[in-house]
Short mmCIF file of C-alpha atoms and ligand atoms in Angstrom, two decimals:
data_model
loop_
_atom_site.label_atom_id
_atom_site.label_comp_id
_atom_site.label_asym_id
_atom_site.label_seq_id
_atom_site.Cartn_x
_atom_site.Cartn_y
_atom_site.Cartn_z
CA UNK M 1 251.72 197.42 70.43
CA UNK M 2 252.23 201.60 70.95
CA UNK M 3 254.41 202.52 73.65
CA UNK M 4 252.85 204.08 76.56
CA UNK M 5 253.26 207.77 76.49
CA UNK M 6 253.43 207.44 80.36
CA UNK M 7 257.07 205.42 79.87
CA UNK M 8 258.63 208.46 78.44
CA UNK M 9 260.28 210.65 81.15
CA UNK M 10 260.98 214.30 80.57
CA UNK M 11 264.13 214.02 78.59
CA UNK M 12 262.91 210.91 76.43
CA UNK M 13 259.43 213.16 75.29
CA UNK M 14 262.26 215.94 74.33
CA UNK M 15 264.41 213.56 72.29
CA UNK M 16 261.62 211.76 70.45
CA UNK M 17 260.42 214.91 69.63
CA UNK M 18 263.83 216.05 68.11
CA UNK M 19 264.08 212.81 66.58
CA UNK M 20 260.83 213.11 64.52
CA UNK M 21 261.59 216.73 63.75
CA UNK M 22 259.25 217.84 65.42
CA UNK M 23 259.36 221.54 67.70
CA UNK M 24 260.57 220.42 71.85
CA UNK M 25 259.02 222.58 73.61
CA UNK M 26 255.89 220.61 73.08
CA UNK M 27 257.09 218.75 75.73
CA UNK M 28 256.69 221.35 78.47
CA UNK M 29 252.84 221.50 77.01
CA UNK M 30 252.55 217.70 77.12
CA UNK M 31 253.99 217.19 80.81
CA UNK M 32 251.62 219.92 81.94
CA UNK M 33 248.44 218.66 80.32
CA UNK M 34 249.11 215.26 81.15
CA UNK M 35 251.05 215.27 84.89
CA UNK M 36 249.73 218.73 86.00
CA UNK M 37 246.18 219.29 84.86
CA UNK M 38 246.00 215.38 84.12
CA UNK M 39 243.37 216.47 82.27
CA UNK M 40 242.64 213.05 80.26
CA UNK M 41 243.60 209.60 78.81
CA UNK M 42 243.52 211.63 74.86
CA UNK M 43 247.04 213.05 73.41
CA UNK M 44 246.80 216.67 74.55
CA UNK M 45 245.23 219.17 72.04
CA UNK M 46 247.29 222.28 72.90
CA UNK M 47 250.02 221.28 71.14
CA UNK M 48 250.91 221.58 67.03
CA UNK M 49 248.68 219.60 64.37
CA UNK M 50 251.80 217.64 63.48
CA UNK M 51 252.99 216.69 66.94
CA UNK M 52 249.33 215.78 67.94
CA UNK M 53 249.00 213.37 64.99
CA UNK M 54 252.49 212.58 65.55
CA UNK M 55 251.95 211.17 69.63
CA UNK M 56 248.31 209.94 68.25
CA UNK M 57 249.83 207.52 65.95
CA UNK M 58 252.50 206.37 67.69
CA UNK M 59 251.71 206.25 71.14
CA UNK M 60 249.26 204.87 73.67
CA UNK M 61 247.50 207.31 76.32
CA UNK M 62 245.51 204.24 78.32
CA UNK M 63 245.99 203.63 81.97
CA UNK M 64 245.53 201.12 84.09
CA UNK M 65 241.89 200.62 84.71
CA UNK M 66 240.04 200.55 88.15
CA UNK M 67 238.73 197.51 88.80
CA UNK M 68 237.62 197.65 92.17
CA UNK M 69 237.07 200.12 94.73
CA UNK M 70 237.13 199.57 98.73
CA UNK M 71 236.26 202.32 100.97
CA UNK M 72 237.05 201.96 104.45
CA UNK M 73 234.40 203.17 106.73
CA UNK M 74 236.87 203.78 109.59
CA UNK M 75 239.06 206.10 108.54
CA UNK M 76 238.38 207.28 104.76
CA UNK M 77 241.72 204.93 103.07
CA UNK M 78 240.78 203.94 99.57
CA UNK M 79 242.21 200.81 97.84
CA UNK M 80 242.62 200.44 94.27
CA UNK M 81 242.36 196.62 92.36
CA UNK M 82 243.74 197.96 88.85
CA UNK M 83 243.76 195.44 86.03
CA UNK M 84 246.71 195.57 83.38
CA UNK M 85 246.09 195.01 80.05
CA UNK M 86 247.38 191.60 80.22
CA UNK M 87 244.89 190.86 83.15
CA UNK M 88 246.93 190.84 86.09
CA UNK M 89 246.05 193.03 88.95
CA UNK M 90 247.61 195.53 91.40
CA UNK M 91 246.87 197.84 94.12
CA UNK M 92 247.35 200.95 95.36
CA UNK M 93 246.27 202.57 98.54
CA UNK M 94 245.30 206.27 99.44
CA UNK M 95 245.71 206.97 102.77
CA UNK M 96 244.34 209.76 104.51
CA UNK M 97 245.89 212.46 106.41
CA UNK M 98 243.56 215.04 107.22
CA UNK M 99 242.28 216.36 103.75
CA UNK M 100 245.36 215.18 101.79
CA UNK M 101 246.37 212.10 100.99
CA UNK M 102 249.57 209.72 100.40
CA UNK M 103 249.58 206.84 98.06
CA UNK M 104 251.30 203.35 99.10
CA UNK M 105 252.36 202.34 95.49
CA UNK M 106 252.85 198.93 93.78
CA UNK M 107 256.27 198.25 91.86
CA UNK M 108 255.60 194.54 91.09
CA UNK M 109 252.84 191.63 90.53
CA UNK M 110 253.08 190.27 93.35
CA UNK M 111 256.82 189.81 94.55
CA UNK M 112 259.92 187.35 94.87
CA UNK M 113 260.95 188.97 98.43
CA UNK M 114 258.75 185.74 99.91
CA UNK M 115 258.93 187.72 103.61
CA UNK M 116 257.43 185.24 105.93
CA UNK M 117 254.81 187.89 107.07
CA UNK M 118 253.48 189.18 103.86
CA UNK M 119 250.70 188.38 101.96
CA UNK M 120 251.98 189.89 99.07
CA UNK M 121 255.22 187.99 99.05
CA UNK M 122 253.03 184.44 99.26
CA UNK M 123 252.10 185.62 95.35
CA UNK M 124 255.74 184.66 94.24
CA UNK M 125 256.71 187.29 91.71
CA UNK M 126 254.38 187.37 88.07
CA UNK M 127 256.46 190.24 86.92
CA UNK M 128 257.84 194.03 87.03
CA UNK M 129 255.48 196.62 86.80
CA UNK M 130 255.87 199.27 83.56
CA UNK M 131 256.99 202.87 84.76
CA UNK M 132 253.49 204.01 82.64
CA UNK M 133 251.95 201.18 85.06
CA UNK M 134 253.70 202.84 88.29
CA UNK M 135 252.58 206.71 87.27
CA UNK M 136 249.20 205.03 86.17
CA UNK M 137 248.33 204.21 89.61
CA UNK M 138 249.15 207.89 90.96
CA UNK M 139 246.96 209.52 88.24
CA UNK M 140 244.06 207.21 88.25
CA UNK M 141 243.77 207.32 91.89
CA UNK M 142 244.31 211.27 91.68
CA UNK M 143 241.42 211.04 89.15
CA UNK M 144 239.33 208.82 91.37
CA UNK M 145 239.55 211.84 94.13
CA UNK M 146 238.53 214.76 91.84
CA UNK M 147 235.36 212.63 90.96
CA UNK M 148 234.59 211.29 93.85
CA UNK M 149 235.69 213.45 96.56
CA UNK M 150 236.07 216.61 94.73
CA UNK M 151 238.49 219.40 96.66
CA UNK M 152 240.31 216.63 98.11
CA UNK M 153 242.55 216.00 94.64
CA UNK M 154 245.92 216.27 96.97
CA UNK M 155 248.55 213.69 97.14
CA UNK M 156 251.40 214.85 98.91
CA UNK M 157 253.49 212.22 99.42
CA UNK M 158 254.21 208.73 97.51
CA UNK M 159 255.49 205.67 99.40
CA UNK M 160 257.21 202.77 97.17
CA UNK M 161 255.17 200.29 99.94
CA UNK M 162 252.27 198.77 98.00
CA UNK M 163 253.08 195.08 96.27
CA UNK M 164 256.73 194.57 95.40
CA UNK M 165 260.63 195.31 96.07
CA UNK M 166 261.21 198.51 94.58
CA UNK M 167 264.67 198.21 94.10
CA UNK M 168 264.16 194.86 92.74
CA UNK M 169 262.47 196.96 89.81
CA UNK M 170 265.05 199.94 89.96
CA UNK M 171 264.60 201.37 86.30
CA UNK M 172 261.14 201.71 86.13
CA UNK M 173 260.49 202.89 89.65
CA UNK M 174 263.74 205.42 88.65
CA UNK M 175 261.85 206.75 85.83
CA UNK M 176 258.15 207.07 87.54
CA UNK M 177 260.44 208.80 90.13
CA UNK M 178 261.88 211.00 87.49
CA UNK M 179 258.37 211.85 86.39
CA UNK M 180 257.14 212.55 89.54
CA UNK M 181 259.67 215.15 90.58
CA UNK M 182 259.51 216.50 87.45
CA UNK M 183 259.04 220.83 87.62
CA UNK M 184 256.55 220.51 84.28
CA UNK M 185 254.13 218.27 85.73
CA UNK M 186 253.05 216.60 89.02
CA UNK M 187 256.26 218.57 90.56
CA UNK M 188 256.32 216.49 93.65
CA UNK M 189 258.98 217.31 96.26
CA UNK M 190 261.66 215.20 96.35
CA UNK M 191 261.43 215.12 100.02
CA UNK M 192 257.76 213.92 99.37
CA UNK M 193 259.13 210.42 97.42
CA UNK M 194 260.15 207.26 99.74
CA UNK M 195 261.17 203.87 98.81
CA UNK M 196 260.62 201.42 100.87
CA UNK M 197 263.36 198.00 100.53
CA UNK M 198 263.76 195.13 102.25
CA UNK M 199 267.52 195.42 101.90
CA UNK M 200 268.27 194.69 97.97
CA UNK M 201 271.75 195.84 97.77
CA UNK M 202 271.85 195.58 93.71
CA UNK M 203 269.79 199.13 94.34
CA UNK M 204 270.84 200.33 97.31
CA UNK M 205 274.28 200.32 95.10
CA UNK M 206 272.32 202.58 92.57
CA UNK M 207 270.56 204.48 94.65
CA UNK M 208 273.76 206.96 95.84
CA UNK M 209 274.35 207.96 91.79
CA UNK M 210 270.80 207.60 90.41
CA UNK M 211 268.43 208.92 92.65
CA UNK M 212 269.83 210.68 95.32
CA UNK M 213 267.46 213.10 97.78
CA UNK M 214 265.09 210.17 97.35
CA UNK M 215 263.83 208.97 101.06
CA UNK M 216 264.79 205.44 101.80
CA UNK M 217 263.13 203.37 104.21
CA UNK M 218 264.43 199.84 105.13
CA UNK M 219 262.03 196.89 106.57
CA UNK M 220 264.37 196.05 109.28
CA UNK M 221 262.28 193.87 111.39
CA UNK M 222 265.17 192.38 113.58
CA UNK M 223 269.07 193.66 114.49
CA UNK M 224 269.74 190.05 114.89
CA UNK M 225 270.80 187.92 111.64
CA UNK M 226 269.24 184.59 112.17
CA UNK M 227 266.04 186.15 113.25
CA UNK M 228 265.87 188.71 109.93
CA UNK M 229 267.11 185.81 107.73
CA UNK M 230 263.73 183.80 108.71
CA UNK M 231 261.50 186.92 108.41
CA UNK M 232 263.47 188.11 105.37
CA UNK M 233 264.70 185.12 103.51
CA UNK M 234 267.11 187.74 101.30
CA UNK M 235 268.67 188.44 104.60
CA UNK M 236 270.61 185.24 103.74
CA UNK M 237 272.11 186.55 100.73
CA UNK M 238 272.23 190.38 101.75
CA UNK M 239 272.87 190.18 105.35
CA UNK M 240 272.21 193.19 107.31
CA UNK M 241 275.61 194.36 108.59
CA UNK M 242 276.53 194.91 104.41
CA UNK M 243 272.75 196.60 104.00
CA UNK M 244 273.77 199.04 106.24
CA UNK M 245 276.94 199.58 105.24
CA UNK M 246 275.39 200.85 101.63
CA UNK M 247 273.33 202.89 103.71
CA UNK M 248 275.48 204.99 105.57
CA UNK M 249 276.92 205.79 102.45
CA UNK M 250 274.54 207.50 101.03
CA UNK M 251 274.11 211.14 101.52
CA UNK M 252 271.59 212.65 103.76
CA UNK M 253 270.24 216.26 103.61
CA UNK M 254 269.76 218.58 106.08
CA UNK M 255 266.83 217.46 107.40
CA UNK M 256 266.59 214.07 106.32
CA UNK M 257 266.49 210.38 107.94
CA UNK M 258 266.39 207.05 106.94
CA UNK M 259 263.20 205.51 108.57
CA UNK M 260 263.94 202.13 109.60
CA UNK M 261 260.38 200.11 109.80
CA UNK M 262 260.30 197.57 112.26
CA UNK M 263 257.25 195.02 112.59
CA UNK M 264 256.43 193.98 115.93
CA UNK M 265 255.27 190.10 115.66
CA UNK M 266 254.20 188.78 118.89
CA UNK M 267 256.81 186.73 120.94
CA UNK M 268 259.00 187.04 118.02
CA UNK M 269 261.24 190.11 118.38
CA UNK M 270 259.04 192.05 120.70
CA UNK M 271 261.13 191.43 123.77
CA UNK M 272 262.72 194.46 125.65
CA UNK M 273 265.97 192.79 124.87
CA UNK M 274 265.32 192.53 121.02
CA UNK M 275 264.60 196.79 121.40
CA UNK M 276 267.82 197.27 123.43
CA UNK M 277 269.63 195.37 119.85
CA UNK M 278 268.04 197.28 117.80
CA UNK M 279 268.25 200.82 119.64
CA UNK M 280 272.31 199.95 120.02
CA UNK M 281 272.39 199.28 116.08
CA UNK M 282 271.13 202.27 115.14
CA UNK M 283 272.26 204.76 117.98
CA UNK M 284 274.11 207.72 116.58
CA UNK M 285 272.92 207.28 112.68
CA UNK M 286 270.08 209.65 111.41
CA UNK M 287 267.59 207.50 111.95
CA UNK M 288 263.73 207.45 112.40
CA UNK M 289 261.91 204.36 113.69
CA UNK M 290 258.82 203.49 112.74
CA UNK M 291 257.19 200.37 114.53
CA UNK M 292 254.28 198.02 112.35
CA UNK M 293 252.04 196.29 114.72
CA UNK M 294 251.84 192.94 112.72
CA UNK M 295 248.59 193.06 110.63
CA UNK M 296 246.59 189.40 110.63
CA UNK M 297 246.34 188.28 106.88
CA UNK M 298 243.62 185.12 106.20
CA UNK M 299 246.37 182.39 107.11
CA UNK M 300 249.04 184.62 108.48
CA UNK M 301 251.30 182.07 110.99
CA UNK M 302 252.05 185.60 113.05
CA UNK M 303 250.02 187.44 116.11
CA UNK M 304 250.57 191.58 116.59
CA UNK M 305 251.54 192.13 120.22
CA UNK M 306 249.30 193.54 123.19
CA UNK M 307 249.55 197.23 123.31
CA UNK M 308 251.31 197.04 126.40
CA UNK M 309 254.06 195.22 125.09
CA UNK M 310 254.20 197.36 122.17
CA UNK M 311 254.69 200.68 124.26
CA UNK M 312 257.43 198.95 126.56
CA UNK M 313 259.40 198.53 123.08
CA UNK M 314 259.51 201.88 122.72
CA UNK M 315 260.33 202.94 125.85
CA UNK M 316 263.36 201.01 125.58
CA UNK M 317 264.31 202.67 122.24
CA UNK M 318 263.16 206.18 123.87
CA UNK M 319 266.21 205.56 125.91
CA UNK M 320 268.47 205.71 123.18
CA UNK M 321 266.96 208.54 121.70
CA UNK M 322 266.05 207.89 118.50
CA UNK M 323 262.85 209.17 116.94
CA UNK M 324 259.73 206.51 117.25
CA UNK M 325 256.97 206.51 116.00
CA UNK M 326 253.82 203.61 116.29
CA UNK M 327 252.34 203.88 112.94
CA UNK M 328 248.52 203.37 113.18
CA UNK M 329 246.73 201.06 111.60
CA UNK M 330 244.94 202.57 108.63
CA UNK M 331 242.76 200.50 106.33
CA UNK M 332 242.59 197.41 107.63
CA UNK M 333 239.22 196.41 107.29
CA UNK M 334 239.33 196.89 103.70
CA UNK M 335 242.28 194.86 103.73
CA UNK M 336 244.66 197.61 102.75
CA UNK M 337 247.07 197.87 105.73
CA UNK M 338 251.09 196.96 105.13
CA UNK M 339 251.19 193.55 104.27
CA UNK M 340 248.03 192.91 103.21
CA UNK M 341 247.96 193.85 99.57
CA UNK M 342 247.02 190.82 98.28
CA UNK M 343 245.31 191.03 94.34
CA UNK M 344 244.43 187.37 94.01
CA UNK M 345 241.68 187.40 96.66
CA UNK M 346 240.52 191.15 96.78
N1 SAH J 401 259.36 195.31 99.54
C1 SAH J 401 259.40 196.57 100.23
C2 SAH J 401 258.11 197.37 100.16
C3 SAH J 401 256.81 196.66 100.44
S1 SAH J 401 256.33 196.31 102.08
C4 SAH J 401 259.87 196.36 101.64
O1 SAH J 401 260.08 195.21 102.05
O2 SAH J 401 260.10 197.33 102.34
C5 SAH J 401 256.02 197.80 102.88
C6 SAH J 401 256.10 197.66 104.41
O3 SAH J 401 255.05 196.82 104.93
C7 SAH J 401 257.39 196.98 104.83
O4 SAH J 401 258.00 197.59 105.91
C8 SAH J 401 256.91 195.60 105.17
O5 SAH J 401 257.84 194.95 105.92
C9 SAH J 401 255.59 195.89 105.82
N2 SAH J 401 254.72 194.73 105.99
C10 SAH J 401 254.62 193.66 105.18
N3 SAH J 401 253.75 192.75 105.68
C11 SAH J 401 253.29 193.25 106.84
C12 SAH J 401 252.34 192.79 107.80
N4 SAH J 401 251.70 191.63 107.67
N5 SAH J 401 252.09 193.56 108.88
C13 SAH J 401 252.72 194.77 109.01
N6 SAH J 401 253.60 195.27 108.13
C14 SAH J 401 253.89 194.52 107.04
#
């Protein structure tokens, strides 16, 4: 089978290049035709006969193909069912913000996290998604919009929060990364890129050294232990206090937090005392809140709290002065709100 030419990050395209003696700064040309004009799924043409004939022979230009297509009628989100070639499916989800859009990206079939309140995680993990598979999903979708909503091509930000634990997957989701930021192509902002964990300190290890500027957000869900352990069963062997710890070592910019996401479950940890834990844990660190009413999943042992109850929680955490934010519910009646990326059944 050819290798993807989506796998290849900057540096690779210059060395196989070099390595077939073949003239490198094709690779500028190549990045821009493919990541900046992502003009189409053929070698680009601009380049020299040999180097064309070269990529044509030796390397494969498909993406992941749509399968299905759910528009919500509620607020505009559109989520992707893409089928690999070996028939397994993912999704991705655009989500509006006025006329631009972010994408929640998938970095696994399905995923071995088993969270107690995911759909996703009641999959089990098939396997790690491809880096070609990862950029696939940005540049299909990105194709989807100039056809279908033309003018409204613009994704500004990606979010690592679609099926999968990113870090789980840390080399591929590095190199789409790499990709992404790259200044030849999509040029995304590094600010613009955030991976979301559910505490997998194998990559929070990494992330320091390897990808650095990157935004991190971590599903905290409770400050207390025995509570996160039976929402997050890796809590067990990665408990908290240590997650953290790899945290605060890694260096912030200027202007830049670590968003820790919190799902409110109903008479779970939506008490004013569990918000008065979680405010003291995270008092004093740069740190940005952002609280998931639970979404319902078909079969989903979990109920979202009243609004009420849900406002109270962050009253309490206003009082420590942190940064909070409710995060709407986008999507959900297509199914494509956190948690409820789900490819068997879509
Ligand atoms: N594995 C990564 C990324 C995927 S989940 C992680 O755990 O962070 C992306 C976000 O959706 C996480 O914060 C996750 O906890 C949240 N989420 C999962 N299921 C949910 C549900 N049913 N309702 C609300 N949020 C959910």
């Amino acid at each position: 089978m050819k290798q993807s030419f989506y796998d290849l990050n900057f540096s690779d395209l210059e060395r196989v290049l070099q390595q077939n003696e073949l003239n490198d700064s094709a690779a500028s040309v190549l990045f821009n035709w493919h990541y900046k004009k992502k003009e189409n799924t053929q070698c680009a043409t601009n380049i020299a006969k040999a180097a064309s004939a070269f990529f044509q022979h030796h390397f494969d230009f498909s993406l992941p193909e749509i399968d299905t297509v759910q528009e919500s009628n509620k607020d505009r989100s559109v989520k992707f069912l893409f089928k690999l070639k070996d028939n397994h499916k993912v999704e991705t989800v655009l989500i509006p913000f006025h006329n631009k859009y972010s994408i929640c990206i998938s970095s696994q079939v399905g995923c071995a996290m088993n969270c107690s309140f995911c759909f996703t995680g009641k999959q089990g993990l098939k396997r790690n998604l491809t880096t070609s598979e990862i950029v696939g999903q940005f540049l299909q979708a990105w194709r989807w919009l100039r056809k279908n909503r033309p003018g409204e091509e613009r994704i500004l930000n990606i979010v690592f929060m679609g099926q999968g634990e990113p870090l789980h997957n840390f080399d591929a989701v590095k190199k789409a990364c790499e990709i992404f930021l790259s200044q030849h192509g999509t040029s995304i902002g590094i600010q613009k890129i955030t991976i979301s964990t559910a505490g997998y300190i194998p990559g929070l290890k990494r992330w320091r050294e390897e990808i650095p500027g990157v935004n991190l957000a971590l599903s905290l869900h409770s400050p207390v232990e025995e509570k996160r352990s039976e929402l997050i069963p890796i809590n067990m062997k990665y408990p908290l206090d240590e997650v953290l710890h790899y945290i605060d070592q890694i260096p912030l910019h200027k202007k830049q937090f670590i968003t820790y996401e919190y799902i409110l479950i109903k008479e779970f940890n939506d008490s004013p005392e569990d918000a008065k834990q979680l405010g003291t844990l995270l008092a004093g660190k740069r740190a940005y809140i952002n609280l998931i009413p639970f979404n319902a999943f078909p079969g989903s042992q979990y109920q979202c709290p009243d609004a009420d109850k849900i406002a109270q929680f962050k009253a309490v955490l206003d009082t420590f002065k942190i940064p909070t934010l409710i995060r709407g519910t986008k999507g959900d009646d297509v199914l494509a709100a956190c948690g409820q990326l789900n490819s068997k059944i879509s």
